[in-house]
PDB file of C-alpha atoms in Angstrom:
ATOM      1  CA  UNK S   4     107.103  31.372  17.978  1.00 85.00           C
ATOM      2  CA  UNK S   5     110.485  30.132  19.181  1.00 97.00           C
ATOM      3  CA  UNK S   6     113.840  32.076  19.237  1.00 98.00           C
ATOM      4  CA  UNK S   7     116.175  29.213  18.493  1.00 98.00           C
ATOM      5  CA  UNK S   8     116.060  25.449  18.051  1.00 99.00           C
ATOM      6  CA  UNK S   9     118.657  23.173  19.662  1.00 98.00           C
ATOM      7  CA  UNK S  10     119.260  19.826  17.956  1.00 98.00           C
ATOM      8  CA  UNK S  11     121.132  17.372  20.140  1.00 97.00           C
ATOM      9  CA  UNK S  12     123.327  15.253  17.823  1.00 96.00           C
ATOM     10  CA  UNK S  13     125.059  11.901  18.367  1.00 94.00           C
ATOM     11  CA  UNK S  14     127.869  11.903  15.783  1.00 96.00           C
ATOM     12  CA  UNK S  15     128.386   8.199  16.261  1.00 93.00           C
ATOM     13  CA  UNK S  16     124.821   7.503  15.126  1.00 92.00           C
ATOM     14  CA  UNK S  17     123.909  10.234  12.629  1.00 94.00           C
ATOM     15  CA  UNK S  18     121.955   7.719  10.523  1.00 92.00           C
ATOM     16  CA  UNK S  19     119.368   7.497  13.286  1.00 91.00           C
ATOM     17  CA  UNK S  20     118.785  11.306  13.370  1.00 94.00           C
ATOM     18  CA  UNK S  21     117.300  11.817   9.965  1.00 95.00           C
ATOM     19  CA  UNK S  22     113.618  12.364  10.938  1.00 96.00           C
ATOM     20  CA  UNK S  23     114.634  14.696  13.898  1.00 96.00           C
ATOM     21  CA  UNK S  24     117.043  16.674  11.614  1.00 97.00           C
ATOM     22  CA  UNK S  25     114.364  17.058   8.936  1.00 98.00           C
ATOM     23  CA  UNK S  26     111.700  18.032  11.426  1.00 98.00           C
ATOM     24  CA  UNK S  27     113.972  20.693  13.013  1.00 98.00           C
ATOM     25  CA  UNK S  28     114.892  21.986   9.542  1.00 98.00           C
ATOM     26  CA  UNK S  29     111.242  22.179   8.513  1.00 98.00           C
ATOM     27  CA  UNK S  30     110.423  24.269  11.588  1.00 98.00           C
ATOM     28  CA  UNK S  31     113.480  26.411  11.110  1.00 98.00           C
ATOM     29  CA  UNK S  32     112.570  27.263   7.489  1.00 97.00           C
ATOM     30  CA  UNK S  33     108.848  27.672   8.137  1.00 97.00           C
ATOM     31  CA  UNK S  34     109.236  30.127  10.976  1.00 97.00           C
ATOM     32  CA  UNK S  35     112.791  31.609  10.289  1.00 97.00           C
ATOM     33  CA  UNK S  36     114.238  30.121  13.464  1.00 98.00           C
ATOM     34  CA  UNK S  37     118.005  29.652  13.715  1.00 98.00           C
ATOM     35  CA  UNK S  38     119.258  26.212  14.786  1.00 98.00           C
ATOM     36  CA  UNK S  39     122.163  25.104  17.032  1.00 99.00           C
ATOM     37  CA  UNK S  40     123.436  21.523  16.570  1.00 99.00           C
ATOM     38  CA  UNK S  41     124.669  20.474  20.005  1.00 98.00           C
ATOM     39  CA  UNK S  42     126.690  17.436  21.072  1.00 97.00           C
ATOM     40  CA  UNK S  43     128.378  16.203  24.237  1.00 96.00           C
ATOM     41  CA  UNK S  44     131.776  14.527  24.170  1.00 97.00           C
ATOM     42  CA  UNK S  45     134.047  13.054  26.757  1.00 96.00           C
ATOM     43  CA  UNK S  46     137.439  14.413  27.714  1.00 96.00           C
ATOM     44  CA  UNK S  47     138.963  11.015  26.747  1.00 95.00           C
ATOM     45  CA  UNK S  48     139.319   9.728  23.136  1.00 95.00           C
ATOM     46  CA  UNK S  49     136.178   8.164  21.736  1.00 94.00           C
ATOM     47  CA  UNK S  50     134.890   6.487  18.605  1.00 94.00           C
ATOM     48  CA  UNK S  51     134.175   9.794  16.873  1.00 97.00           C
ATOM     49  CA  UNK S  52     137.329  11.809  17.778  1.00 98.00           C
ATOM     50  CA  UNK S  53     140.556  11.618  19.689  1.00 97.00           C
ATOM     51  CA  UNK S  54     140.235  14.994  21.319  1.00 98.00           C
ATOM     52  CA  UNK S  55     137.512  17.421  22.273  1.00 98.00           C
ATOM     53  CA  UNK S  56     138.992  19.871  19.696  1.00 98.00           C
ATOM     54  CA  UNK S  57     138.717  17.287  16.908  1.00 98.00           C
ATOM     55  CA  UNK S  58     135.171  16.446  18.049  1.00 98.00           C
ATOM     56  CA  UNK S  59     134.250  20.160  17.855  1.00 98.00           C
ATOM     57  CA  UNK S  60     135.613  20.407  14.308  1.00 99.00           C
ATOM     58  CA  UNK S  61     133.553  17.343  13.237  1.00 98.00           C
ATOM     59  CA  UNK S  62     130.422  18.724  14.806  1.00 98.00           C
ATOM     60  CA  UNK S  63     130.993  22.062  13.032  1.00 98.00           C
ATOM     61  CA  UNK S  64     131.466  20.205   9.727  1.00 98.00           C
ATOM     62  CA  UNK S  65     128.317  18.256  10.347  1.00 98.00           C
ATOM     63  CA  UNK S  66     126.389  21.400  11.128  1.00 98.00           C
ATOM     64  CA  UNK S  67     127.573  23.111   7.975  1.00 98.00           C
ATOM     65  CA  UNK S  68     126.806  20.040   5.852  1.00 97.00           C
ATOM     66  CA  UNK S  69     123.338  19.596   7.225  1.00 97.00           C
ATOM     67  CA  UNK S  70     122.636  23.341   6.963  1.00 97.00           C
ATOM     68  CA  UNK S  71     123.522  23.286   3.254  1.00 97.00           C
ATOM     69  CA  UNK S  72     121.742  19.921   2.558  1.00 96.00           C
ATOM     70  CA  UNK S  73     118.519  21.098   4.317  1.00 96.00           C
ATOM     71  CA  UNK S  74     118.589  24.686   3.099  1.00 95.00           C
ATOM     72  CA  UNK S  75     118.910  26.356   6.454  1.00 95.00           C
ATOM     73  CA  UNK S  76     119.838  30.097   6.619  1.00 86.00           C
ATOM     74  CA  UNK S  77     121.251  30.202  10.074  1.00 92.00           C
ATOM     75  CA  UNK S  78     122.988  27.281  11.836  1.00 96.00           C
ATOM     76  CA  UNK S  79     125.730  26.934  14.391  1.00 98.00           C
ATOM     77  CA  UNK S  80     127.290  24.221  16.447  1.00 98.00           C
ATOM     78  CA  UNK S  81     127.989  23.901  20.144  1.00 99.00           C
ATOM     79  CA  UNK S  82     130.227  21.232  21.674  1.00 98.00           C
ATOM     80  CA  UNK S  83     130.029  20.399  25.335  1.00 98.00           C
ATOM     81  CA  UNK S  84     133.009  18.683  26.917  1.00 98.00           C
ATOM     82  CA  UNK S  85     132.229  16.576  29.981  1.00 97.00           C
ATOM     83  CA  UNK S  86     134.179  13.878  31.837  1.00 96.00           C
ATOM     84  CA  UNK S  87     131.099  11.615  32.065  1.00 94.00           C
ATOM     85  CA  UNK S  88     128.657  12.421  29.203  1.00 92.00           C
ATOM     86  CA  UNK S  89     126.494   9.362  29.906  1.00 87.00           C
ATOM     87  CA  UNK S  90     125.732  10.435  33.494  1.00 90.00           C
ATOM     88  CA  UNK S  91     125.540  14.214  32.734  1.00 92.00           C
ATOM     89  CA  UNK S  92     123.900  14.306  29.361  1.00 92.00           C
ATOM     90  CA  UNK S  93     120.435  15.716  30.126  1.00 92.00           C
ATOM     91  CA  UNK S  94     121.833  18.249  32.649  1.00 94.00           C
ATOM     92  CA  UNK S  95     124.424  19.402  30.093  1.00 96.00           C
ATOM     93  CA  UNK S  96     121.923  19.707  27.323  1.00 96.00           C
ATOM     94  CA  UNK S  97     119.588  21.821  29.457  1.00 96.00           C
ATOM     95  CA  UNK S  98     122.468  24.126  30.364  1.00 97.00           C
ATOM     96  CA  UNK S  99     123.425  24.316  26.659  1.00 97.00           C
ATOM     97  CA  UNK S 100     119.902  25.323  25.707  1.00 98.00           C
ATOM     98  CA  UNK S 101     120.066  28.147  28.222  1.00 97.00           C
ATOM     99  CA  UNK S 102     123.657  29.147  27.275  1.00 97.00           C
ATOM    100  CA  UNK S 103     122.706  29.390  23.571  1.00 98.00           C
ATOM    101  CA  UNK S 104     119.268  31.017  23.976  1.00 98.00           C
ATOM    102  CA  UNK S 105     117.418  27.933  22.701  1.00 98.00           C
ATOM    103  CA  UNK S 106     113.759  27.612  23.745  1.00 98.00           C
ATOM    104  CA  UNK S 107     112.958  24.533  21.681  1.00 98.00           C
ATOM    105  CA  UNK S 108     114.778  21.250  21.584  1.00 97.00           C
ATOM    106  CA  UNK S 109     114.089  18.878  18.734  1.00 98.00           C
ATOM    107  CA  UNK S 110     115.660  15.460  19.272  1.00 95.00           C
ATOM    108  CA  UNK S 111     115.496  11.936  18.066  1.00 92.00           C
ATOM    109  CA  UNK S 112     114.267   9.124  20.286  1.00 88.00           C
ATOM    110  CA  UNK S 113     114.569   5.451  19.879  1.00 65.00           C
ATOM    111  CA  UNK S 114     112.162   2.553  19.843  1.00 51.00           C
ATOM    112  CA  UNK S 115     111.471   1.677  23.488  1.00 52.00           C
ATOM    113  CA  UNK S 116     112.424  -1.697  24.818  1.00 52.00           C
ATOM    114  CA  UNK S 117     112.999  -3.557  28.076  1.00 43.00           C
ATOM    115  CA  UNK S 118     115.691  -1.198  29.143  1.00 46.00           C
ATOM    116  CA  UNK S 119     113.179   1.653  29.526  1.00 45.00           C
ATOM    117  CA  UNK S 120     111.336  -0.277  32.119  1.00 40.00           C
ATOM    118  CA  UNK S 121     114.439   0.242  34.376  1.00 42.00           C
ATOM    119  CA  UNK S 122     116.160   3.305  32.967  1.00 47.00           C
ATOM    120  CA  UNK S 123     114.884   6.522  31.436  1.00 58.00           C
ATOM    121  CA  UNK S 124     115.698   7.386  27.865  1.00 75.00           C
ATOM    122  CA  UNK S 125     117.862  10.415  27.270  1.00 80.00           C
ATOM    123  CA  UNK S 126     114.992  12.156  25.410  1.00 85.00           C
ATOM    124  CA  UNK S 127     112.482  11.298  28.089  1.00 82.00           C
ATOM    125  CA  UNK S 128     114.730  12.533  30.867  1.00 83.00           C
ATOM    126  CA  UNK S 129     115.469  15.768  29.023  1.00 82.00           C
ATOM    127  CA  UNK S 130     111.667  16.401  28.438  1.00 84.00           C
ATOM    128  CA  UNK S 131     110.971  15.599  32.067  1.00 87.00           C
ATOM    129  CA  UNK S 132     113.533  18.038  33.490  1.00 82.00           C
ATOM    130  CA  UNK S 133     113.893  20.808  30.910  1.00 91.00           C
ATOM    131  CA  UNK S 134     112.109  24.091  31.348  1.00 95.00           C
ATOM    132  CA  UNK S 135     112.059  24.638  27.571  1.00 97.00           C
ATOM    133  CA  UNK S 136     109.816  22.881  25.044  1.00 94.00           C
ATOM    134  CA  UNK S 137     111.112  19.479  23.879  1.00 94.00           C
ATOM    135  CA  UNK S 138     109.887  17.850  20.714  1.00 96.00           C
ATOM    136  CA  UNK S 139     110.887  14.179  20.648  1.00 93.00           C
ATOM    137  CA  UNK S 140     110.834  12.575  17.169  1.00 94.00           C
ATOM    138  CA  UNK S 141     110.598   8.824  16.975  1.00 87.00           C
TER     139      UNK S 141
END
């Protein structure tokens, strides 16, 4: 099976992640796979946190809360700091998967719309370019 599951998290929109979080937790519990909640933040203040350090603390708290709520035995968090997270997101997530030994990414998607006819979705771009398995949950 898989060695570790990476779960990309957008702390500004956690309410939209429920199905992906539950799916990843189910896989983790069923096969005894540890999980790594991963998020990318900018170097500048944002809506979630004023500093990358504050963001990392919030991600760690989120990971611990989800781990307890979903009954996971092994969960960690990994914060990526990048000057332009929007432009670098998929590249940074692929690097994080490698750096943390994750060979499966379980991530939330969104309902496609007109925008996707011009721009790739984050999940689609990651699935296209990653050399690890990517499970996109809509």
